[in-house]
mmCIF file of C-alpha atoms in Angstrom:
data_model
loop_
_atom_site.group_PDB
_atom_site.id
_atom_site.type_symbol
_atom_site.label_atom_id
_atom_site.label_comp_id
_atom_site.label_asym_id
_atom_site.label_seq_id
_atom_site.Cartn_x
_atom_site.Cartn_y
_atom_site.Cartn_z
ATOM 1 C CA UNK A 229 88.626 165.682 22.174
ATOM 2 C CA UNK A 230 85.752 164.590 19.971
ATOM 3 C CA UNK A 231 87.714 161.669 18.508
ATOM 4 C CA UNK A 232 88.809 160.471 21.958
ATOM 5 C CA UNK A 233 85.189 160.451 23.234
ATOM 6 C CA UNK A 234 84.006 158.581 20.062
ATOM 7 C CA UNK A 235 86.751 155.870 20.565
ATOM 8 C CA UNK A 236 85.789 155.434 24.226
ATOM 9 C CA UNK A 237 82.154 154.901 23.267
ATOM 10 C CA UNK A 238 83.142 152.209 20.761
ATOM 11 C CA UNK A 239 85.135 150.279 23.446
ATOM 12 C CA UNK A 240 82.186 150.556 25.732
ATOM 13 C CA UNK A 241 79.925 149.155 23.055
ATOM 14 C CA UNK A 242 82.283 146.204 22.417
ATOM 15 C CA UNK A 243 82.463 145.401 26.134
ATOM 16 C CA UNK A 244 78.658 145.539 26.273
ATOM 17 C CA UNK A 245 78.389 143.120 23.365
ATOM 18 C CA UNK A 246 80.828 140.708 24.978
ATOM 19 C CA UNK A 247 78.951 140.859 28.261
ATOM 20 C CA UNK A 248 75.633 140.400 26.464
ATOM 21 C CA UNK A 249 76.934 137.355 24.599
ATOM 22 C CA UNK A 250 78.363 135.877 27.780
ATOM 23 C CA UNK A 251 75.112 136.360 29.718
ATOM 24 C CA UNK A 252 73.135 135.010 26.749
ATOM 25 C CA UNK A 253 75.340 131.903 26.579
ATOM 26 C CA UNK A 254 74.875 131.310 30.304
ATOM 27 C CA UNK A 255 71.144 131.718 30.016
ATOM 28 C CA UNK A 256 71.048 129.442 26.977
ATOM 29 C CA UNK A 257 72.922 126.611 28.745
ATOM 30 C CA UNK A 258 70.848 127.102 31.851
ATOM 31 C CA UNK A 259 67.676 126.715 29.803
ATOM 32 C CA UNK A 260 69.101 123.645 28.074
ATOM 33 C CA UNK A 261 69.941 122.067 31.412
ATOM 34 C CA UNK A 262 66.531 122.922 32.835
ATOM 35 C CA UNK A 263 64.780 121.481 29.785
ATOM 36 C CA UNK A 264 66.981 118.389 29.974
ATOM 37 C CA UNK A 265 66.138 117.975 33.650
ATOM 38 C CA UNK A 266 62.432 118.418 32.879
ATOM 39 C CA UNK A 267 62.701 115.868 30.076
ATOM 40 C CA UNK A 268 64.515 113.417 32.391
ATOM 41 C CA UNK A 269 61.956 113.923 35.147
ATOM 42 C CA UNK A 270 59.097 113.469 32.691
ATOM 43 C CA UNK A 271 60.716 110.259 31.415
ATOM 44 C CA UNK A 272 61.178 108.957 34.947
ATOM 45 C CA UNK A 273 57.571 109.814 35.831
ATOM 46 C CA UNK A 274 56.319 108.058 32.721
ATOM 47 C CA UNK A 275 58.437 105.016 33.555
ATOM 48 C CA UNK A 276 57.101 105.077 37.121
ATOM 49 C CA UNK A 277 53.514 104.942 35.877
ATOM 50 C CA UNK A 278 54.388 102.173 33.412
ATOM 51 C CA UNK A 279 56.064 100.087 36.140
ATOM 52 C CA UNK A 280 53.190 100.499 38.611
ATOM 53 C CA UNK A 281 50.538 99.689 35.990
ATOM 54 C CA UNK A 282 52.253 96.624 34.579
ATOM 55 C CA UNK A 283 53.516 95.143 37.828
ATOM 56 C CA UNK A 284 49.897 95.012 38.997
ATOM 57 C CA UNK A 285 49.538 92.271 36.408
ATOM 58 C CA UNK A 286 52.349 90.299 38.059
ATOM 59 C CA UNK A 287 50.815 90.838 41.503
ATOM 60 C CA UNK A 288 47.467 89.546 40.211
ATOM 61 C CA UNK A 289 49.088 86.423 38.852
ATOM 62 C CA UNK A 290 51.030 85.693 42.060
ATOM 63 C CA UNK A 291 48.009 86.219 44.308
ATOM 64 C CA UNK A 292 45.976 83.827 42.100
ATOM 65 C CA UNK A 293 48.597 81.084 42.026
ATOM 66 C CA UNK A 294 46.596 77.871 42.394
ATOM 67 C CA UNK A 295 43.233 79.498 41.728
ATOM 68 C CA UNK A 296 40.766 76.872 40.551
ATOM 69 C CA UNK A 297 43.255 74.041 40.973
ATOM 70 C CA UNK A 298 42.246 71.019 43.028
ATOM 71 C CA UNK A 299 44.255 69.235 45.734
ATOM 72 C CA UNK A 300 44.634 66.352 43.281
ATOM 73 C CA UNK A 301 47.244 68.346 41.283
ATOM 74 C CA UNK A 302 50.698 66.865 41.855
ATOM 75 C CA UNK A 303 52.875 69.563 40.201
ATOM 76 C CA UNK A 304 53.608 72.795 42.065
ATOM 77 C CA UNK A 305 51.335 75.717 41.249
ATOM 78 C CA UNK A 306 54.241 78.119 41.871
ATOM 79 C CA UNK A 307 57.874 77.523 40.930
ATOM 80 C CA UNK A 308 60.855 79.715 40.276
ATOM 81 C CA UNK A 309 64.155 79.029 38.465
ATOM 82 C CA UNK A 310 66.893 81.336 39.762
ATOM 83 C CA UNK A 311 69.295 81.062 36.828
ATOM 84 C CA UNK A 312 70.382 77.483 37.341
ATOM 85 C CA UNK A 313 69.560 74.537 35.108
ATOM 86 C CA UNK A 314 68.025 72.380 37.836
ATOM 87 C CA UNK A 315 65.791 69.973 35.921
ATOM 88 C CA UNK A 316 63.968 69.045 39.111
ATOM 89 C CA UNK A 317 62.372 72.529 39.084
ATOM 90 C CA UNK A 318 59.664 72.807 36.429
ATOM 91 C CA UNK A 319 60.284 76.525 35.912
ATOM 92 C CA UNK A 320 63.848 75.730 34.836
ATOM 93 C CA UNK A 321 62.566 73.288 32.195
ATOM 94 C CA UNK A 322 60.160 75.930 30.864
ATOM 95 C CA UNK A 323 62.987 78.485 30.825
ATOM 96 C CA UNK A 324 65.085 76.055 28.824
ATOM 97 C CA UNK A 325 62.267 75.325 26.328
ATOM 98 C CA UNK A 326 61.680 79.066 25.812
ATOM 99 C CA UNK A 327 65.405 79.791 25.441
ATOM 100 C CA UNK A 328 65.432 82.385 28.242
ATOM 101 C CA UNK A 329 68.856 84.059 28.291
ATOM 102 C CA UNK A 330 69.510 84.139 32.046
ATOM 103 C CA UNK A 331 67.408 81.041 32.832
ATOM 104 C CA UNK A 332 65.401 82.985 35.413
ATOM 105 C CA UNK A 333 61.680 82.250 35.157
ATOM 106 C CA UNK A 334 58.660 82.430 37.454
ATOM 107 C CA UNK A 335 55.988 79.819 36.616
ATOM 108 C CA UNK A 336 52.425 80.273 37.957
ATOM 109 C CA UNK A 337 49.471 77.887 37.397
ATOM 110 C CA UNK A 338 45.841 78.917 37.732
ATOM 111 C CA UNK A 339 42.516 78.780 35.885
ATOM 112 C CA UNK A 340 42.170 82.572 35.671
ATOM 113 C CA UNK A 341 43.802 84.097 32.628
ATOM 114 C CA UNK A 342 43.349 87.884 32.443
ATOM 115 C CA UNK A 343 45.584 88.213 29.361
ATOM 116 C CA UNK A 344 42.684 87.012 27.196
ATOM 117 C CA UNK A 345 40.956 90.344 27.772
ATOM 118 C CA UNK A 346 43.513 92.140 25.551
ATOM 119 C CA UNK A 347 41.987 90.445 22.514
ATOM 120 C CA UNK A 348 38.454 91.620 23.342
ATOM 121 C CA UNK A 349 37.496 88.481 25.244
ATOM 122 C CA UNK A 350 36.313 88.518 28.849
ATOM 123 C CA UNK A 351 38.838 87.280 31.382
ATOM 124 C CA UNK A 352 38.249 83.818 32.736
ATOM 125 C CA UNK A 353 37.956 84.564 36.398
ATOM 126 C CA UNK A 354 35.208 83.844 38.891
ATOM 127 C CA UNK A 355 33.321 80.805 40.120
ATOM 128 C CA UNK A 356 29.907 79.146 40.228
ATOM 129 C CA UNK A 357 28.530 77.411 43.324
ATOM 130 C CA UNK A 358 26.302 74.365 42.955
ATOM 131 C CA UNK A 359 24.111 72.594 45.526
ATOM 132 C CA UNK A 360 22.587 69.215 44.653
ATOM 133 C CA UNK A 361 22.698 69.993 40.926
ATOM 134 C CA UNK A 362 21.265 73.492 41.219
ATOM 135 C CA UNK A 363 23.090 76.786 40.854
ATOM 136 C CA UNK A 364 23.047 78.860 44.035
ATOM 137 C CA UNK A 365 25.615 81.555 43.092
ATOM 138 C CA UNK A 366 27.112 82.692 39.800
ATOM 139 C CA UNK A 367 30.134 84.877 40.249
ATOM 140 C CA UNK A 368 31.559 84.283 36.760
ATOM 141 C CA UNK A 369 30.703 87.458 34.755
ATOM 142 C CA UNK A 370 30.744 87.244 30.988
ATOM 143 C CA UNK A 371 30.855 83.450 30.900
ATOM 144 C CA UNK A 372 31.039 82.206 27.286
ATOM 145 C CA UNK A 373 30.362 78.458 27.188
ATOM 146 C CA UNK A 374 31.353 78.340 23.475
ATOM 147 C CA UNK A 375 34.931 79.176 24.488
ATOM 148 C CA UNK A 376 35.060 78.214 28.137
ATOM 149 C CA UNK A 377 34.949 75.014 30.152
ATOM 150 C CA UNK A 378 34.980 74.549 33.923
ATOM 151 C CA UNK A 379 36.959 72.656 36.500
ATOM 152 C CA UNK A 380 34.619 71.234 39.128
ATOM 153 C CA UNK A 381 35.658 70.598 42.718
ATOM 154 C CA UNK A 382 33.725 69.036 45.588
ATOM 155 C CA UNK A 383 33.459 70.439 49.097
ATOM 156 C CA UNK A 384 36.952 69.236 50.108
ATOM 157 C CA UNK A 385 38.629 70.566 46.969
ATOM 158 C CA UNK A 386 38.865 67.166 45.282
ATOM 159 C CA UNK A 387 38.565 67.126 41.501
ATOM 160 C CA UNK A 388 35.153 66.091 40.152
ATOM 161 C CA UNK A 389 35.849 66.854 36.477
ATOM 162 C CA UNK A 390 37.984 69.258 34.488
ATOM 163 C CA UNK A 391 35.826 69.469 31.313
ATOM 164 C CA UNK A 392 32.473 70.537 32.671
ATOM 165 C CA UNK A 393 30.311 72.782 30.508
ATOM 166 C CA UNK A 394 29.928 75.103 33.530
ATOM 167 C CA UNK A 395 26.434 73.866 34.300
ATOM 168 C CA UNK A 396 25.461 72.631 37.743
ATOM 169 C CA UNK A 397 22.835 70.287 36.244
ATOM 170 C CA UNK A 398 25.287 68.380 33.973
ATOM 171 C CA UNK A 399 26.877 65.092 35.029
ATOM 172 C CA UNK A 400 29.012 64.377 36.954
ATOM 173 C CA UNK A 401 28.550 67.774 38.704
ATOM 174 C CA UNK A 402 24.843 67.158 39.368
ATOM 175 C CA UNK A 403 25.626 64.076 41.474
ATOM 176 C CA UNK A 404 27.709 66.039 43.934
ATOM 177 C CA UNK A 405 26.155 67.395 47.109
ATOM 178 C CA UNK A 406 28.244 70.559 46.751
ATOM 179 C CA UNK A 407 30.492 71.727 43.899
ATOM 180 C CA UNK A 408 32.450 74.764 42.808
ATOM 181 C CA UNK A 409 32.985 75.451 39.135
ATOM 182 C CA UNK A 410 36.027 77.463 37.958
ATOM 183 C CA UNK A 411 35.894 78.667 34.315
ATOM 184 C CA UNK A 412 38.934 78.533 32.011
ATOM 185 C CA UNK A 413 39.531 79.316 28.362
ATOM 186 C CA UNK A 414 39.535 76.049 26.465
ATOM 187 C CA UNK A 415 41.989 77.388 23.867
ATOM 188 C CA UNK A 416 44.511 78.535 26.517
ATOM 189 C CA UNK A 417 44.373 75.902 29.250
ATOM 190 C CA UNK A 418 46.414 72.719 28.889
ATOM 191 C CA UNK A 419 47.067 69.405 30.597
ATOM 192 C CA UNK A 420 49.974 66.994 30.533
ATOM 193 C CA UNK A 421 52.637 69.319 29.149
ATOM 194 C CA UNK A 422 55.567 70.959 30.909
ATOM 195 C CA UNK A 423 54.336 74.184 32.386
ATOM 196 C CA UNK A 424 50.736 72.929 32.542
ATOM 197 C CA UNK A 425 48.814 71.003 35.164
ATOM 198 C CA UNK A 426 48.996 67.211 35.004
ATOM 199 C CA UNK A 427 45.690 66.145 36.584
ATOM 200 C CA UNK A 428 43.391 68.860 35.256
ATOM 201 C CA UNK A 429 43.259 71.694 32.752
ATOM 202 C CA UNK A 430 44.770 75.010 33.861
ATOM 203 C CA UNK A 431 46.709 77.949 32.420
ATOM 204 C CA UNK A 432 50.488 78.127 32.876
ATOM 205 C CA UNK A 433 51.854 81.666 33.133
ATOM 206 C CA UNK A 434 55.569 82.423 32.827
ATOM 207 C CA UNK A 435 57.361 85.654 33.710
ATOM 208 C CA UNK A 436 60.889 86.154 32.465
ATOM 209 C CA UNK A 437 63.462 88.574 30.957
ATOM 210 C CA UNK A 438 64.612 88.167 27.387
ATOM 211 C CA UNK A 439 66.061 90.081 24.453
ATOM 212 C CA UNK A 440 63.619 92.281 22.476
ATOM 213 C CA UNK A 441 61.781 90.338 19.810
ATOM 214 C CA UNK A 442 61.803 91.540 16.212
ATOM 215 C CA UNK A 443 59.463 94.472 15.892
ATOM 216 C CA UNK A 444 59.327 95.157 19.645
ATOM 217 C CA UNK A 445 58.645 98.776 20.691
ATOM 218 C CA UNK A 446 61.738 99.500 22.767
ATOM 219 C CA UNK A 447 63.305 102.921 23.331
ATOM 220 C CA UNK A 448 66.593 103.306 21.411
ATOM 221 C CA UNK A 449 68.420 104.263 24.604
ATOM 222 C CA UNK A 450 67.523 100.877 26.114
ATOM 223 C CA UNK A 451 68.944 99.094 23.108
ATOM 224 C CA UNK A 452 72.148 101.153 23.403
ATOM 225 C CA UNK A 453 72.572 100.311 27.080
ATOM 226 C CA UNK A 454 71.661 96.667 26.542
ATOM 227 C CA UNK A 455 68.692 96.142 28.832
ATOM 228 C CA UNK A 456 65.998 93.513 28.261
ATOM 229 C CA UNK A 457 62.236 93.119 28.259
ATOM 230 C CA UNK A 458 60.075 91.605 30.964
ATOM 231 C CA UNK A 459 57.692 89.207 29.226
ATOM 232 C CA UNK A 460 54.540 87.456 30.394
ATOM 233 C CA UNK A 461 53.852 84.244 28.524
ATOM 234 C CA UNK A 462 50.729 82.110 28.806
ATOM 235 C CA UNK A 463 50.005 78.606 27.574
ATOM 236 C CA UNK A 464 48.039 77.557 24.538
ATOM 237 C CA UNK A 465 46.096 74.280 24.641
ATOM 238 C CA UNK A 466 48.991 72.435 23.017
ATOM 239 C CA UNK A 467 51.409 73.412 25.836
ATOM 240 C CA UNK A 468 53.212 76.119 23.817
ATOM 241 C CA UNK A 469 53.633 79.643 25.259
ATOM 242 C CA UNK A 470 52.428 82.890 23.733
ATOM 243 C CA UNK A 471 54.470 85.805 25.067
ATOM 244 C CA UNK A 472 53.511 89.433 25.604
ATOM 245 C CA UNK A 473 55.854 92.359 26.256
ATOM 246 C CA UNK A 474 55.169 93.942 29.655
ATOM 247 C CA UNK A 475 58.032 96.239 30.749
ATOM 248 C CA UNK A 476 61.009 97.204 28.538
ATOM 249 C CA UNK A 477 64.445 98.418 29.720
ATOM 250 C CA UNK A 478 64.919 95.979 32.622
ATOM 251 C CA UNK A 479 68.553 95.133 33.444
ATOM 252 C CA UNK A 480 67.899 92.271 35.889
ATOM 253 C CA UNK A 481 65.333 90.823 38.250
ATOM 254 C CA UNK A 482 65.020 88.217 40.979
ATOM 255 C CA UNK A 483 62.351 86.684 43.236
ATOM 256 C CA UNK A 484 62.796 85.697 46.877
ATOM 257 C CA UNK A 485 60.348 83.767 49.038
ATOM 258 C CA UNK A 486 59.873 83.973 52.802
ATOM 259 C CA UNK A 487 59.077 80.518 54.283
ATOM 260 C CA UNK A 488 57.688 79.591 57.688
ATOM 261 C CA UNK A 489 58.932 76.033 58.065
ATOM 262 C CA UNK A 490 57.682 75.392 61.613
ATOM 263 C CA UNK A 491 54.267 77.049 61.199
ATOM 264 C CA UNK A 492 54.762 79.620 63.962
ATOM 265 C CA UNK A 493 53.777 82.547 61.655
ATOM 266 C CA UNK A 494 57.419 83.823 61.633
ATOM 267 C CA UNK A 495 59.576 83.621 58.504
ATOM 268 C CA UNK A 496 62.392 81.166 59.192
ATOM 269 C CA UNK A 497 64.269 81.297 55.933
ATOM 270 C CA UNK A 498 64.568 83.062 52.577
ATOM 271 C CA UNK A 499 65.065 81.194 49.314
ATOM 272 C CA UNK A 500 65.238 82.377 45.734
ATOM 273 C CA UNK A 501 63.984 79.136 44.164
ATOM 274 C CA UNK A 502 60.831 77.068 44.503
ATOM 275 C CA UNK A 503 59.936 74.427 45.383
ATOM 276 C CA UNK A 504 62.565 73.426 47.956
ATOM 277 C CA UNK A 505 63.520 69.784 48.324
ATOM 278 C CA UNK A 506 61.632 69.387 51.583
ATOM 279 C CA UNK A 507 58.481 70.728 49.942
ATOM 280 C CA UNK A 508 58.744 68.153 47.223
ATOM 281 C CA UNK A 509 59.004 65.358 49.813
ATOM 282 C CA UNK A 510 56.063 66.558 51.933
ATOM 283 C CA UNK A 511 53.649 63.625 52.491
ATOM 284 C CA UNK A 512 50.681 65.928 51.789
ATOM 285 C CA UNK A 513 52.158 67.050 48.504
ATOM 286 C CA UNK A 514 54.222 69.975 47.260
ATOM 287 C CA UNK A 515 51.237 72.333 47.051
ATOM 288 C CA UNK A 516 50.223 71.589 50.615
ATOM 289 C CA UNK A 517 53.776 72.480 51.701
ATOM 290 C CA UNK A 518 53.633 75.700 49.659
ATOM 291 C CA UNK A 519 50.259 76.675 51.124
ATOM 292 C CA UNK A 520 51.526 76.037 54.655
ATOM 293 C CA UNK A 521 55.004 77.568 54.418
ATOM 294 C CA UNK A 522 54.931 80.406 51.868
ATOM 295 C CA UNK A 523 54.226 83.730 53.570
ATOM 296 C CA UNK A 524 55.556 86.352 51.202
ATOM 297 C CA UNK A 525 57.207 86.819 47.804
ATOM 298 C CA UNK A 526 59.572 89.727 47.114
ATOM 299 C CA UNK A 527 60.194 90.602 43.483
ATOM 300 C CA UNK A 528 63.096 92.930 42.583
ATOM 301 C CA UNK A 529 63.744 94.796 39.340
ATOM 302 C CA UNK A 530 66.546 97.085 38.172
ATOM 303 C CA UNK A 531 64.893 99.302 35.596
ATOM 304 C CA UNK A 532 66.345 101.987 33.309
ATOM 305 C CA UNK A 533 64.214 105.036 34.083
ATOM 306 C CA UNK A 534 65.705 107.647 31.738
ATOM 307 C CA UNK A 535 66.151 107.587 27.970
ATOM 308 C CA UNK A 536 68.855 110.218 27.644
ATOM 309 C CA UNK A 537 72.454 109.956 28.738
ATOM 310 C CA UNK A 538 73.731 112.650 31.109
ATOM 311 C CA UNK A 539 77.537 113.035 30.865
ATOM 312 C CA UNK A 540 77.768 114.631 34.355
ATOM 313 C CA UNK A 541 75.590 111.939 35.985
ATOM 314 C CA UNK A 542 77.229 108.810 37.412
ATOM 315 C CA UNK A 543 74.905 106.285 39.071
ATOM 316 C CA UNK A 544 77.753 104.479 40.888
ATOM 317 C CA UNK A 545 79.230 107.742 42.158
ATOM 318 C CA UNK A 546 75.871 108.494 43.816
ATOM 319 C CA UNK A 547 75.247 104.938 44.981
ATOM 320 C CA UNK A 548 78.726 103.749 45.806
ATOM 321 C CA UNK A 549 77.572 101.771 48.843
ATOM 322 C CA UNK A 550 75.518 99.360 46.720
ATOM 323 C CA UNK A 551 77.179 99.548 43.304
ATOM 324 C CA UNK A 552 80.019 97.077 42.518
ATOM 325 C CA UNK A 553 80.508 96.538 46.245
ATOM 326 C CA UNK A 554 82.402 93.681 47.852
ATOM 327 C CA UNK A 555 79.066 92.240 48.953
ATOM 328 C CA UNK A 556 77.774 91.492 45.497
ATOM 329 C CA UNK A 557 80.952 91.810 43.422
ATOM 330 C CA UNK A 558 81.802 93.698 40.274
ATOM 331 C CA UNK A 559 78.971 94.093 37.821
ATOM 332 C CA UNK A 560 76.195 93.854 40.369
ATOM 333 C CA UNK A 561 74.106 96.133 42.584
ATOM 334 C CA UNK A 562 72.929 95.278 46.069
ATOM 335 C CA UNK A 563 69.098 95.471 46.108
ATOM 336 C CA UNK A 564 68.342 94.127 49.572
ATOM 337 C CA UNK A 565 69.599 92.035 52.499
ATOM 338 C CA UNK A 566 67.300 89.299 53.875
ATOM 339 C CA UNK A 567 67.918 87.587 57.159
ATOM 340 C CA UNK A 568 66.843 84.086 58.281
ATOM 341 C CA UNK A 569 65.646 83.377 61.814
ATOM 342 C CA UNK A 570 69.076 81.961 62.658
ATOM 343 C CA UNK A 571 70.804 85.171 61.528
ATOM 344 C CA UNK A 572 71.979 83.928 58.128
ATOM 345 C CA UNK A 573 72.011 86.798 55.665
ATOM 346 C CA UNK A 574 71.099 86.590 51.975
ATOM 347 C CA UNK A 575 72.116 89.315 49.575
ATOM 348 C CA UNK A 576 69.813 90.220 46.734
ATOM 349 C CA UNK A 577 72.197 91.164 43.912
ATOM 350 C CA UNK A 578 71.058 92.385 40.518
ATOM 351 C CA UNK A 579 73.311 92.664 37.469
ATOM 352 C CA UNK A 580 73.806 96.021 35.817
ATOM 353 C CA UNK A 581 74.685 96.310 32.081
ATOM 354 C CA UNK A 582 78.300 95.872 30.983
ATOM 355 C CA UNK A 583 80.569 98.815 30.169
ATOM 356 C CA UNK A 584 80.406 102.389 31.413
ATOM 357 C CA UNK A 585 77.570 103.833 29.306
ATOM 358 C CA UNK A 586 74.844 102.603 31.679
ATOM 359 C CA UNK A 587 76.155 104.750 34.527
ATOM 360 C CA UNK A 588 75.092 107.931 32.767
ATOM 361 C CA UNK A 589 71.436 106.926 32.802
ATOM 362 C CA UNK A 590 69.058 106.980 35.749
ATOM 363 C CA UNK A 591 67.907 103.710 37.296
ATOM 364 C CA UNK A 592 65.086 102.674 39.534
ATOM 365 C CA UNK A 593 65.227 99.765 41.999
ATOM 366 C CA UNK A 594 61.701 98.352 42.196
ATOM 367 C CA UNK A 595 60.611 96.019 45.017
ATOM 368 C CA UNK A 596 57.200 94.310 45.027
ATOM 369 C CA UNK A 597 55.892 92.457 48.067
ATOM 370 C CA UNK A 598 53.101 89.942 47.552
ATOM 371 C CA UNK A 599 51.176 88.179 50.322
ATOM 372 C CA UNK A 600 49.165 86.115 51.207
ATOM 373 C CA UNK A 601 48.750 83.139 48.898
ATOM 374 C CA UNK A 602 45.249 81.986 49.734
ATOM 375 C CA UNK A 603 44.585 80.165 46.460
ATOM 376 C CA UNK A 604 47.319 77.521 46.742
ATOM 377 C CA UNK A 605 45.355 74.250 47.139
ATOM 378 C CA UNK A 606 45.636 72.707 50.578
ATOM 379 C CA UNK A 607 43.795 69.463 51.628
ATOM 380 C CA UNK A 608 40.663 70.158 53.668
ATOM 381 C CA UNK A 609 40.323 67.881 56.663
ATOM 382 C CA UNK A 610 36.805 66.765 57.548
ATOM 383 C CA UNK A 611 35.560 65.771 61.005
#
C-alpha cells in the first residue's frame, strides 16, 4: 500500500513538471512575440518621426520653388523627370549627370538654401526692401556679406543685378525707385550650368533615390531587402552637386502635379513630369505657365518601416487589392488613382523590391500634398 501511494505521487510529480514546462514554453513564446511586436511598433514609430521630420525639408523646397528668381529667368524653376531620358526636361539631364539609377529626379531652383545651416552657417532666406537707395525693411536675419550676395529685382520682378552686395545704397540698386534684395550663398549658387539658373545666380536643389553611398548609415535590414536612400543634393558654384542623405529604406517614389490649364481654379489634368510641352511654348515663358497652371504637387513614397522580418507577416496577403494587381502589374503597388476633368484616370504605381523577402517587413505608403506655389515668378502687369 505504501509503495503504491509513493509511485502515484511520482507520476503526479512528472505530470506537474510536464504541465509546468508546457505553460512556461507558452509564456516564453508569448513574451517573445509581445517583445517582437513592441520592437516592431517602436521601429515603425521611429520611422514615422523620421519621415515627418525629413519630408518637411522637401515641402520647404517645393513651396520656395522660384524664391528670389526674377521673371527674366528662362529655365523652369521646377522640373521633374519621371524615369525617362527626355533631354528636353532639365531634371532628366541632371539625373543623367548624377547617375541616378531610376532616372527619377525633382529639380527645384531658388535663392534660399537651408542646407547650409547644417554646417553652422545661417540659412540664406529672407529679403531686404529698398526705396530710392535707402533700406526700409530688412527681413534677412544673420546676413553675412562676406559669404553672401544678393539678387536685386525691381517693382515688376525684373532683374536689376544678381551680384549685389546686399546694400540698398550700392549701384545699380540705388538708382531704382523700388528694389527687393534676395540673399544667396556665393559658394553654393551658380549660373550657366545645367541645374542652375541661366540669367542670374540661384541654387539648384535635386531630390532623388539612389543606392547607399560608401559609409552611409543604413539599417542592415534595408540593405538585405534592397531599398534605396532619398537624397537631397544642392549645387556648388561650379554647377556640381553636393548630396546629403535624407531618408533611408525607400523602395520607390513618384511626383504628380495637378494643372489648371484653363484658369478656372479646377484641376484639369494630372501629369508626372514637368514642364509639359505647352508650358515650354507659352509666350510668357515656362515659369509664367507654371505659376498660372500648377495648383498642387503630390509626392508618394513606399518606405520600409520595420527592420526585422516577421515570418508570419505577409504585406501582399494583407494588401491584396493594391499589391501586384492587374492595375499596376507584377512588382508594383497601387498608391493612388488620380482623375482628370474629362474622366481619364492615372494610376500612381510604386515598385516594391524584388523577391519574396520584402513581404515579411512592414511598409508605409507616404503621401505629401504641397500647395500653393506662390514663389514661381510671374510677370507683373502695370497699368
